[in-house]
Amino acid sequence: MITTTPLSDLTGLYARVQQFYAQQMHALDGGDFAQYAATFTPDGEFSHTPGRPPARTREGIAAELHAFHEQRFGNDPVRRRHWFNMIRLAPGEDGTIRSTFYVLVVTSRPGVREPEIAPSCVVHDVLVEEGGELFNRSRRVDHDYLGIG
Amino acid sequence: MITTTPLSDLTGLYARVQQFYAQQMHALDGGDFAQYAATFTPDGEFSHTPGRPPARTREGIAAELHAFHEQRFGNDPVRRRHWFNMIRLAPGEDGTIRSTFYVLVVTSRPGVREPEIAPSCVVHDVLVEEGGELFNRSRRVDHDYLGIG
Amino acid sequence: MITTTPLSDLTGLYARVQQFYAQQMHALDGGDFAQYAATFTPDGEFSHTPGRPPARTREGIAAELHAFHEQRFGNDPVRRRHWFNMIRLAPGEDGTIRSTFYVLVVTSRPGVREPEIAPSCVVHDVLVEEGGELFNRSRRVDHDYLGIG
């Protein structure tokens, strides 16, 4: 049997998390790295790519994203969309919420109708609620094509 | 900071919008253009492809879809599936709900296991509730590969 | 007009079904076929591929999955992720819930950044609630590329 949190407790939370992720990733995909970083707690930790050390604090996360995008895309005029799916929530007794879900990154380029859809990832979040708002305390991204074999 | 609607108000609405979109797009993908058009308000407006004027009224939307599919696919026996994701809702004080989300169109053809997945879009809806039902007052589709550069 | 179940009744259910599907498919994609099978009722029926007879009972479903994966993937070190979307729920008067949704299977292989995304399917579930938990009474998978023409 799968051990489940009482699902009644999840009803409201599930929708809130989906809305939170939509706001968060619309910000990132819109290029607003500061706004993305502000969805983390002040001491938040973000580990998005294997081999790169995790970024810490909002300032650190925003700086890391600026550096990563400059290095990775430079003058390549990409439009990226992060898709989250199959979100599994596990509220803990300490008030944190572990959230595990699938991700695909959809990358479009001018004039090319078919986007690149890669890589496939699994993300492990720890979420907290403060003042009625959700925040990421941490996020770790595992890449499927790197984690096998 | 991201400005958010009080999330408690969104809990029920979020699930309703997801169910509404599923019903709406199952109708469209099933080829029932009249049923799709009936998910718009009588004066609804639908702008789905850049360079084509928006369709208006349910009759106009159904007619536009018939014309578009005939022109675009003709005898090509496609099976299309519209995927919506990362839905961000912003209820307004006037009772309308702005909904912004990502879309991918998945197109299968007989005997070809791997579907085409294109284009990547962002959709901007204005939804209203009438008699306990949701309707699109308007929908505008932006295509990622056309909007860059 | 689309006939809808009173949407107020769906609010809590919709989130519960999403969480249930996430738990169920994380189990399957993690290779835990027994845990996947345990999300079906004891007399559950699972029909996942055209031309193969449906599997029945939890033991039968787990055995079918072992056989299918061995035959299909053998020593091919794939990492698969099942994506569900556009879930449409229709609670019935008998307490069952019909659930119809879209599926894409995302398959990654070691060192290959771009996953295969195929096939596109539509799944028809009958869900029941027992002891506060959801279970599949049945699941039938239709493949888009096989069902046309």
Coordinates of C-alpha atoms in Angstrom, one line a residue, chain C residues 24 28-29 33 38 44 53 58-59 63-64 72 77 79 81 97-98 111 119 123 129 132 137 143 146 148:
Chain C
Q24 CA 0.4 5.7 -8.5
L28 CA 5.1 2.6 -11.6
D29 CA 7.8 4.8 -13.0
F33 CA 4.9 -2.9 -9.9
A38 CA -2.1 -2.2 -5.0
G44 CA -9.3 -4.6 -10.6
P53 CA -5.6 -9.3 -22.9
R58 CA -3.5 -7.2 -8.1
E59 CA -1.3 -10.3 -8.5
A63 CA 2.7 -10.1 -13.1
E64 CA 1.6 -8.5 -16.4
R72 CA 9.7 -4.6 -24.0
P77 CA 18.1 1.0 -19.2
R79 CA 13.7 5.8 -17.3
R81 CA 7.7 9.0 -16.7
I97 CA -16.0 8.0 -10.6
R98 CA -15.3 7.9 -14.3
G111 CA 23.5 10.2 -21.7
P119 CA 2.8 7.5 -27.6
V123 CA -7.1 6.6 -20.6
E129 CA -13.4 5.1 -2.8
G132 CA -11.1 6.9 2.5
R137 CA -11.5 -0.6 -10.4
H143 CA -3.4 4.7 -28.2
L146 CA -3.7 3.0 -33.4
I148 CA -7.4 6.5 -36.3

